[in-house]
Amino acid sequence: MQLARVIGTVVATVKNESLEGRKFLIVQTLDANLKPKGKPQVALDAVGAGAGELVFWCRGKEASFPFKRDSTPTDCTIVGIVDSDSHVFNNG
Amino acid sequence: MQLARVIGTVVATVKNESLEGRKFLIVQTLDANLKPKGKPQVALDAVGAGAGELVFWCRGKEASFPFKRDSTPTDCTIVGIVDSDSHVFNNG
Amino acid sequence: MQLARVIGTVVATVKNESLEGRKFLIVQTLDANLKPKGKPQVALDAVGAGAGELVFWCRGKEASFPFKRDSTPTDCTIVGIVDSDSHVFNNG
Amino acid sequence: MQLARVIGTVVATVKNESLEGRKFLIVQTLDANLKPKGKPQVALDAVGAGAGELVFWCRGKEASFPFKRDSTPTDCTIVGIVDSDSHVFNNG
Amino acid sequence: MQLARVIGTVVATVKNESLEGRKFLIVQTLDANLKPKGKPQVALDAVGAGAGELVFWCRGKEASFPFKRDSTPTDCTIVGIVDSDSHVFNNG
């Protein structure tokens, strides 16, 4: 899964019907220094994440598992919230 | 899902039969400043998107879900249209 | 799907049995100016493409759909031929 | 599968329920000289790996196979530990 | 599928049980000049490839098809050996 920061939301009135009622967030994937790297993604939220939080998201078909509906067309779903930034990269 | 701008269409007389009757659009994925980044993709349209619109598309097997046909060979399908550019990255 | 140019073929006497009798082509993915970008791929051909043609290919599990055989181990299949280069990126 | 070094762990109190009780590790993918390359990933551990070990991880839907639960939303799972660094790239 | 050169092997005593008895090879993906490009991968071998050979490998769920076991957690499997380097990129 990718480490990312939630940086915004998306409002989409027109969308595939199986996405109705879902919350869309913009997530920015991070590098080893927790700095932005790569393109932001539109993610579905499966855990109740909010702006600014450090999360990890899952891609691919597995990204639709949390919705218990095989036909949810998502390839990017937030599946966990990291407790705090300092909990990452504790190499010791 | 990836944020992208619709930048063109594709005419393909010769194609796999399960793609007959589908609309193909060229989408350009965008970075955090909504500037083009990476290669354009040939996308199937599941929501009625048009040239110039800001959309988000889904990759992988999930991209075929909107067509209710398991055998649609697509790995890039537009599943939503963003209401306006200003609705993105509202970090506040 | 990715826009690409067919740039060669591959002869492989030793291959997985479910690939027997398939035509392998080398495709080079293109950027927004139809210039080569990224690594070439070995693709299965599902539409009768030939050297020099502008095509689009599909990746992932969906790439095996045209073969009506779930067990075809391909992640890159040509599913359409673009009618002409000038049909792409008609933004107008 | 990708070669990677385990470089840390993640604590996530809030996560998708099917991830309860799983161990999360941060892995850094490596290049041909076993130097870090690309973004770190949050991985599930299926073999008992620890910090500093050289491992290889699997992505995509296959990443959920070791858990014998189709609904585990993971796209990055550690499936093997390399016996020692010197066992890699023995071209001879 | 990706063109690659076999550049080494991996010894992994500790691994997921469904990988027991499998041969692991390190493959280096190549660019259009058959020069190394990108990160090396740990691949399962489904065709009997050896060090130095030019091969092509398949990623994703399809990579597990040659093993006739859905639960083989691999996302990189060698599915063919190219007869000779000169058989590639014959644009003529």
Coordinates of C-alpha atoms in Angstrom, one line a residue:
Chain A
M1 CA 0.0 0.0 0.0
Q2 CA 1.1 3.6 -0.5
L3 CA 1.7 6.1 2.2
A4 CA -0.1 9.4 1.3
R5 CA -1.4 12.6 2.8
V6 CA -5.1 13.6 2.2
I7 CA -4.9 17.0 0.4
G8 CA -8.4 17.7 -0.8
T9 CA -11.8 16.5 -1.9
V10 CA -13.6 16.1 -5.2
V11 CA -17.2 16.9 -6.0
A12 CA -18.5 14.9 -8.9
T13 CA -22.2 15.1 -9.7
V14 CA -21.9 13.0 -12.8
K15 CA -20.3 9.6 -12.0
N16 CA -20.8 5.9 -12.5
E17 CA -23.9 4.8 -10.6
S18 CA -22.0 2.3 -8.4
L19 CA -20.0 5.3 -7.0
E20 CA -23.1 7.1 -5.7
G21 CA -22.9 8.1 -2.1
R22 CA -19.1 7.5 -1.9
K23 CA -16.7 10.1 -0.4
F24 CA -13.9 11.0 -2.8
L25 CA -10.6 12.4 -1.4
I26 CA -7.5 13.6 -3.1
V27 CA -4.4 11.9 -1.8
Q28 CA -0.8 12.7 -2.5
T29 CA 1.6 9.8 -2.3
L30 CA 4.8 10.4 -0.2
D31 CA 8.5 9.4 -0.4
A32 CA 10.7 8.2 2.4
N33 CA 10.9 11.7 3.9
L34 CA 7.2 12.0 3.8
K35 CA 7.5 14.6 1.0
P36 CA 5.1 14.6 -1.9
K37 CA 6.1 12.4 -4.8
G38 CA 4.2 11.5 -8.0
K39 CA 0.7 12.4 -9.1
P40 CA -2.2 12.9 -6.7
Q41 CA -4.9 10.3 -6.9
V42 CA -8.7 10.4 -6.4
A43 CA -9.4 7.9 -3.6
L44 CA -12.5 6.3 -2.2
D45 CA -12.5 6.5 1.6
A46 CA -13.2 3.3 3.6
V47 CA -12.1 4.4 7.0
G48 CA -13.3 8.0 7.6
A49 CA -10.1 9.9 6.8
G50 CA -9.9 13.7 6.7
A51 CA -7.8 16.4 5.2
G52 CA -4.2 16.5 6.4
E53 CA -4.2 12.9 7.7
L54 CA -1.4 10.4 6.9
V55 CA -3.0 7.4 5.4
F56 CA -2.2 4.3 3.3
W57 CA -4.2 3.3 0.3
C58 CA -4.5 0.2 -1.7
R59 CA -4.7 -0.1 -5.5
G60 CA -6.1 -2.6 -8.0
K61 CA -9.0 -4.9 -7.6
E62 CA -8.3 -5.3 -3.9
A63 CA -9.2 -1.6 -3.6
S64 CA -12.9 -2.6 -4.0
F65 CA -12.9 -5.3 -1.3
P66 CA -13.9 -2.9 1.6
F67 CA -17.1 -2.1 -0.2
K68 CA -18.4 -5.7 -0.3
R69 CA -19.6 -5.0 -3.8
D70 CA -17.6 -6.4 -6.6
S71 CA -18.8 -3.9 -9.0
T72 CA -17.4 -0.7 -7.4
P73 CA -15.0 0.7 -10.0
T74 CA -12.2 1.9 -7.8
D75 CA -8.5 1.3 -8.0
C76 CA -7.6 3.6 -5.1
T77 CA -9.1 3.2 -1.6
I78 CA -7.9 4.4 1.7
V79 CA -7.7 1.4 4.0
G80 CA -5.9 2.8 7.1
I81 CA -4.9 5.9 9.0
V82 CA -1.4 6.1 10.5
D83 CA -1.6 7.0 14.2
S84 CA 1.1 9.7 13.9
D85 CA 3.8 10.8 11.5
S86 CA 6.5 9.8 14.0
H87 CA 5.3 6.1 13.9
V88 CA 6.8 5.7 10.4
F89 CA 10.4 4.7 9.6
N90 CA 11.3 3.7 13.1
N91 CA 14.3 1.8 11.9
G92 CA 15.8 1.1 15.3
Chain B
M1 CA -8.4 6.9 -9.7
Q2 CA -6.4 9.4 -11.7
L3 CA -7.4 13.0 -12.4
A4 CA -7.2 13.8 -16.1
R5 CA -8.3 16.1 -18.8
V6 CA -10.1 14.8 -21.9
I7 CA -7.9 16.0 -24.8
G8 CA -9.1 14.1 -27.9
T9 CA -10.8 11.1 -29.4
V10 CA -9.7 8.0 -31.2
V11 CA -11.3 6.4 -34.3
A12 CA -10.6 2.7 -34.6
T13 CA -12.4 0.8 -37.2
V14 CA -10.5 -2.4 -36.5
K15 CA -10.8 -3.4 -32.8
N16 CA -11.6 -6.3 -30.6
E17 CA -15.3 -7.2 -31.0
S18 CA -16.2 -6.6 -27.4
L19 CA -15.2 -2.9 -27.9
E20 CA -17.7 -2.4 -30.7
G21 CA -20.0 0.6 -30.1
R22 CA -17.8 2.1 -27.3
K23 CA -16.6 5.7 -27.3
F24 CA -12.9 6.1 -27.0
L25 CA -11.4 9.3 -25.6
I26 CA -7.8 10.4 -25.1
V27 CA -7.2 11.5 -21.5
Q28 CA -4.1 13.3 -20.2
T29 CA -3.3 12.6 -16.5
L30 CA -2.6 15.7 -14.4
D31 CA -0.3 16.6 -11.5
A32 CA -1.2 18.5 -8.3
N33 CA -1.3 21.8 -10.2
L34 CA -3.6 20.3 -12.8
K35 CA -0.8 20.3 -15.4
P36 CA -0.2 17.4 -17.8
K37 CA 2.0 14.7 -16.4
G38 CA 2.9 11.3 -18.0
K39 CA 1.6 9.6 -21.1
P40 CA -1.9 10.1 -22.5
Q41 CA -4.2 7.1 -22.4
V42 CA -7.0 5.8 -24.5
A43 CA -10.0 5.6 -22.2
L44 CA -13.5 4.1 -22.5
D45 CA -16.2 6.6 -21.5
A46 CA -18.8 5.4 -18.9
V47 CA -20.3 8.7 -18.0
G48 CA -20.7 10.9 -21.1
A49 CA -17.5 13.0 -20.8
G50 CA -16.5 15.5 -23.5
A51 CA -13.4 17.3 -24.7
G52 CA -11.8 19.6 -22.2
E53 CA -13.6 18.2 -19.1
L54 CA -11.8 17.3 -15.9
V55 CA -12.5 13.7 -15.2
F56 CA -11.2 10.8 -13.1
W57 CA -10.6 7.4 -14.5
C58 CA -10.1 4.0 -13.1
R59 CA -7.5 1.4 -14.2
G60 CA -7.2 -2.4 -14.0
K61 CA -9.9 -5.0 -14.0
E62 CA -12.2 -2.6 -12.1
A63 CA -12.3 -0.5 -15.2
S64 CA -14.5 -3.0 -16.9
F65 CA -17.1 -3.0 -14.1
P66 CA -19.3 -0.2 -15.5
F67 CA -19.9 -2.2 -18.6
K68 CA -21.5 -5.1 -16.8
R69 CA -19.6 -7.4 -19.2
D70 CA -16.7 -9.2 -17.7
S71 CA -15.1 -9.5 -21.1
T72 CA -14.6 -5.9 -22.0
P73 CA -10.9 -5.6 -22.4
T74 CA -10.4 -2.1 -20.9
D75 CA -7.9 -1.0 -18.3
C76 CA -8.8 2.7 -18.5
T77 CA -12.4 3.9 -18.0
I78 CA -13.7 7.4 -17.2
V79 CA -16.0 6.9 -14.1
G80 CA -16.7 10.5 -13.0
I81 CA -16.6 14.1 -14.1
V82 CA -15.4 16.8 -11.7
D83 CA -17.9 19.6 -11.2
S84 CA -15.3 22.3 -11.6
D85 CA -11.6 22.7 -11.5
S86 CA -11.9 24.8 -8.3
H87 CA -13.4 21.9 -6.4
V88 CA -10.1 20.1 -6.4
F89 CA -7.3 20.6 -3.7
N90 CA -9.5 22.5 -1.3
N91 CA -7.1 21.8 1.5
G92 CA -8.6 24.2 4.0
Chain C
M1 CA -5.3 1.7 -22.9
Q2 CA -1.9 2.9 -24.1
L3 CA -1.2 4.3 -27.5
A4 CA 1.7 2.6 -29.2
R5 CA 3.5 1.9 -32.4
V6 CA 4.3 -1.7 -33.5
I7 CA 8.0 -1.7 -34.0
G8 CA 8.9 -5.4 -34.3
T9 CA 8.2 -9.0 -33.6
V10 CA 9.5 -11.7 -31.3
V11 CA 10.3 -15.3 -32.1
A12 CA 10.1 -17.5 -29.1
T13 CA 10.3 -21.3 -29.6
V14 CA 10.3 -22.0 -25.8
K15 CA 7.2 -20.5 -24.2
N16 CA 4.4 -21.3 -21.8
E17 CA 2.1 -23.8 -23.6
S18 CA -1.0 -21.5 -23.4
L19 CA 0.9 -19.1 -25.6
E20 CA 1.4 -21.6 -28.4
G21 CA 0.2 -20.3 -31.8
R22 CA 0.0 -16.7 -30.6
K23 CA 1.6 -13.8 -32.5
F24 CA 4.0 -11.7 -30.5
L25 CA 4.7 -8.1 -31.5
I26 CA 6.9 -5.5 -29.9
V27 CA 5.1 -2.2 -29.2
Q28 CA 6.5 1.1 -28.2
T29 CA 4.3 3.3 -26.1
L30 CA 4.0 6.9 -27.2
D31 CA 3.6 10.3 -25.6
A32 CA 1.2 13.2 -26.4
N33 CA 3.3 14.0 -29.5
L34 CA 3.3 10.4 -30.7
K35 CA 7.0 10.1 -29.8
P36 CA 8.4 7.0 -28.1
K37 CA 8.2 7.1 -24.3
G38 CA 9.1 4.3 -21.9
K39 CA 10.1 0.7 -22.4
P40 CA 8.9 -1.4 -25.3
Q41 CA 6.6 -4.3 -24.5
V42 CA 6.0 -7.7 -25.9
A43 CA 2.3 -7.8 -26.9
L44 CA -0.1 -10.4 -28.0
D45 CA -2.1 -9.4 -31.1
A46 CA -5.9 -9.7 -31.0
V47 CA -6.8 -7.7 -34.0
G48 CA -4.3 -8.4 -36.8
A49 CA -1.9 -5.5 -36.4
G50 CA 1.3 -5.1 -38.4
A51 CA 4.6 -3.3 -38.2
G52 CA 4.4 0.5 -38.2
E53 CA 0.7 0.7 -37.3
L54 CA -0.6 2.9 -34.5
V55 CA -2.5 0.8 -32.0
F56 CA -3.7 0.8 -28.5
W57 CA -3.1 -2.0 -26.0
C58 CA -4.7 -3.1 -22.8
R59 CA -2.8 -4.3 -19.7
G60 CA -3.6 -6.5 -16.8
K61 CA -6.0 -9.4 -16.5
E62 CA -8.3 -7.7 -19.0
A63 CA -5.6 -8.3 -21.6
S64 CA -6.5 -11.9 -21.6
F65 CA -10.3 -11.4 -22.3
P66 CA -10.0 -11.4 -26.1
F67 CA -8.6 -14.9 -26.1
K68 CA -11.6 -16.4 -24.3
R69 CA -9.3 -18.5 -22.2
D70 CA -8.7 -17.4 -18.7
S71 CA -5.4 -19.1 -18.5
T72 CA -3.6 -17.1 -21.2
P73 CA -0.8 -15.4 -19.3
T74 CA -0.7 -12.0 -21.0
D75 CA -0.6 -8.6 -19.5
C76 CA -0.3 -6.7 -22.8
T77 CA -2.7 -7.3 -25.7
I78 CA -3.4 -5.1 -28.8
V79 CA -7.1 -4.5 -28.9
G80 CA -7.5 -1.8 -31.5
I81 CA -5.8 -0.1 -34.5
V82 CA -6.1 3.7 -34.9
D83 CA -7.4 4.6 -38.3
S84 CA -4.8 7.2 -38.9
D85 CA -2.3 9.3 -36.9
S86 CA -4.3 12.4 -37.6
H87 CA -7.3 11.1 -35.8
V88 CA -5.6 11.5 -32.4
F89 CA -5.6 14.6 -30.2
N90 CA -8.3 16.4 -32.2
N91 CA -8.9 18.8 -29.4
G92 CA -11.1 21.1 -31.2
Chain D
M1 CA 8.2 -9.6 -7.2
Q2 CA 10.2 -6.6 -6.0
L3 CA 13.4 -6.8 -4.0
A4 CA 13.2 -4.5 -0.9
R5 CA 14.6 -3.8 2.5
V6 CA 12.4 -3.6 5.5
I7 CA 12.9 -0.1 6.9
G8 CA 10.2 0.4 9.5
T9 CA 6.8 -0.3 10.8
V10 CA 3.4 1.4 10.8
V11 CA 0.9 1.7 13.6
A12 CA -2.6 2.2 12.4
T13 CA -5.4 2.1 15.0
V14 CA -8.0 3.0 12.5
K15 CA -8.1 0.7 9.5
N16 CA -10.3 -1.5 7.4
E17 CA -11.7 -4.3 9.5
S18 CA -10.2 -7.1 7.3
L19 CA -6.8 -5.7 8.2
E20 CA -7.2 -6.2 12.0
G21 CA -4.4 -8.2 13.5
R22 CA -2.1 -7.8 10.6
K23 CA 1.5 -6.7 10.8
F24 CA 2.4 -3.7 8.7
L25 CA 6.0 -3.0 7.6
I26 CA 7.5 -0.2 5.5
V27 CA 9.6 -1.6 2.7
Q28 CA 12.0 0.3 0.4
T29 CA 12.4 -1.2 -3.1
L30 CA 16.0 -1.6 -4.3
D31 CA 17.8 -1.3 -7.6
A32 CA 20.4 -3.6 -9.1
N33 CA 23.0 -2.4 -6.7
L34 CA 20.6 -2.9 -3.7
K35 CA 20.3 0.8 -3.3
P36 CA 16.9 2.4 -2.5
K37 CA 14.9 3.4 -5.5
G38 CA 11.3 4.7 -5.7
K39 CA 8.8 5.2 -3.0
P40 CA 8.5 3.1 0.1
Q41 CA 5.4 1.0 0.5
V42 CA 3.3 -0.2 3.4
A43 CA 3.4 -4.0 3.2
L44 CA 1.6 -6.8 4.9
D45 CA 3.9 -9.4 6.3
A46 CA 3.2 -13.1 5.4
V47 CA 6.5 -14.7 6.4
G48 CA 7.7 -13.1 9.7
A49 CA 10.2 -10.5 8.3
G50 CA 11.9 -8.0 10.5
A51 CA 13.6 -4.6 10.2
G52 CA 16.7 -4.6 8.0
E53 CA 16.0 -7.9 6.2
L54 CA 16.2 -8.2 2.4
V55 CA 12.8 -9.5 1.2
F56 CA 10.7 -9.7 -1.9
W57 CA 7.1 -8.6 -2.1
C58 CA 4.3 -9.3 -4.4
R59 CA 1.8 -6.7 -5.7
G60 CA -1.8 -6.8 -7.0
K61 CA -4.5 -9.2 -6.2
E62 CA -2.0 -12.0 -5.8
A63 CA -0.7 -10.2 -2.8
S64 CA -3.8 -11.3 -0.9
F65 CA -3.4 -15.0 -1.6
P66 CA -1.2 -15.8 1.4
F67 CA -4.1 -14.7 3.7
K68 CA -6.6 -17.2 2.4
R69 CA -9.2 -14.5 2.5
D70 CA -10.2 -13.0 -0.7
S71 CA -11.3 -9.8 1.0
T72 CA -8.0 -8.7 2.4
P73 CA -7.4 -5.4 0.8
T74 CA -3.6 -5.5 0.3
D75 CA -1.6 -4.8 -2.8
C76 CA 1.8 -5.3 -1.2
T77 CA 2.7 -8.4 0.7
I78 CA 6.1 -9.8 1.7
V79 CA 6.2 -13.4 0.5
G80 CA 9.9 -14.3 1.0
I81 CA 13.1 -13.4 2.8
V82 CA 16.4 -13.6 0.9
D83 CA 18.9 -15.7 2.7
S84 CA 21.7 -13.2 2.4
D85 CA 22.6 -10.1 0.3
S86 CA 25.4 -12.0 -1.4
H87 CA 22.9 -14.5 -2.9
V88 CA 21.6 -11.9 -5.3
F89 CA 22.9 -11.1 -8.7
N90 CA 25.2 -14.1 -8.9
N91 CA 25.5 -13.9 -12.6
G92 CA 28.2 -16.4 -13.0
Chain E
M1 CA 4.9 -8.5 -21.4
Q2 CA 8.3 -7.1 -20.6
L3 CA 11.6 -7.9 -22.3
A4 CA 14.3 -8.8 -19.8
R5 CA 17.6 -10.4 -19.3
V6 CA 18.1 -13.1 -16.6
I7 CA 20.8 -11.7 -14.4
G8 CA 20.8 -13.9 -11.3
T9 CA 19.0 -16.1 -8.8
V10 CA 17.6 -15.8 -5.3
V11 CA 17.9 -18.2 -2.5
A12 CA 15.0 -17.8 0.0
T13 CA 14.7 -20.4 2.7
V14 CA 11.8 -18.6 4.4
K15 CA 9.0 -18.0 2.0
N16 CA 5.2 -18.3 1.6
E17 CA 4.4 -22.0 1.5
S18 CA 2.7 -21.8 -1.9
L19 CA 6.1 -20.8 -3.3
E20 CA 7.9 -23.9 -2.1
G21 CA 9.8 -25.7 -4.8
R22 CA 9.7 -22.8 -7.2
K23 CA 12.8 -21.4 -9.0
F24 CA 13.4 -17.7 -8.5
L25 CA 15.4 -15.7 -11.0
I26 CA 16.4 -12.0 -11.0
V27 CA 15.4 -10.4 -14.3
Q28 CA 16.4 -6.9 -15.5
T29 CA 13.9 -5.2 -17.8
L30 CA 15.4 -3.8 -21.0
D31 CA 14.8 -0.7 -23.2
A32 CA 14.5 -0.5 -27.0
N33 CA 18.3 -0.9 -27.3
L34 CA 18.2 -4.0 -25.0
K35 CA 20.0 -2.0 -22.4
P36 CA 19.0 -2.3 -18.7
K37 CA 16.2 0.1 -17.6
G38 CA 14.3 0.2 -14.3
K39 CA 14.5 -2.0 -11.2
P40 CA 15.3 -5.7 -11.4
Q41 CA 12.5 -8.0 -10.4
V42 CA 12.3 -11.4 -8.6
A43 CA 10.6 -13.7 -11.1
L44 CA 9.2 -17.2 -11.0
D45 CA 10.3 -19.3 -13.9
A46 CA 7.7 -21.2 -15.9
V47 CA 9.8 -22.2 -19.0
G48 CA 13.2 -23.2 -17.8
A49 CA 15.2 -20.0 -18.4
G50 CA 18.8 -19.6 -17.4
A51 CA 21.3 -16.8 -16.6
G52 CA 22.0 -14.5 -19.6
E53 CA 18.9 -15.5 -21.6
L54 CA 16.6 -12.9 -23.2
V55 CA 13.1 -13.6 -21.9
F56 CA 9.7 -11.9 -21.5
W57 CA 7.8 -11.9 -18.3
C58 CA 4.2 -11.3 -17.5
R59 CA 2.9 -9.3 -14.5
G60 CA -0.2 -9.2 -12.4
K61 CA -2.7 -12.0 -11.7
E62 CA -2.0 -13.5 -15.1
A63 CA 1.5 -14.3 -13.9
S64 CA 0.1 -17.1 -11.8
F65 CA -1.8 -18.8 -14.6
P66 CA 1.1 -21.1 -15.7
F67 CA 1.2 -22.7 -12.3
K68 CA -2.4 -23.9 -12.4
R69 CA -2.8 -22.9 -8.9
D70 CA -4.7 -19.8 -8.2
S71 CA -3.0 -19.2 -4.9
T72 CA 0.5 -18.8 -6.1
P73 CA 1.4 -15.3 -5.0
T74 CA 3.5 -14.1 -7.9
D75 CA 3.3 -11.0 -10.0
C76 CA 6.3 -11.7 -12.2
T77 CA 6.6 -14.9 -14.2
I78 CA 8.9 -15.7 -17.1
V79 CA 6.6 -17.1 -19.9
G80 CA 8.9 -17.2 -22.9
I81 CA 12.5 -17.2 -24.1
V82 CA 13.4 -15.2 -27.1
D83 CA 15.2 -17.3 -29.7
S84 CA 18.0 -14.8 -30.2
D85 CA 18.7 -11.1 -29.6
S86 CA 18.6 -10.4 -33.3
H87 CA 15.0 -11.5 -33.6
V88 CA 13.8 -8.4 -31.7
F89 CA 13.1 -5.0 -33.3
N90 CA 13.1 -6.2 -36.9
N91 CA 11.2 -3.1 -38.1
G92 CA 11.6 -3.8 -41.7

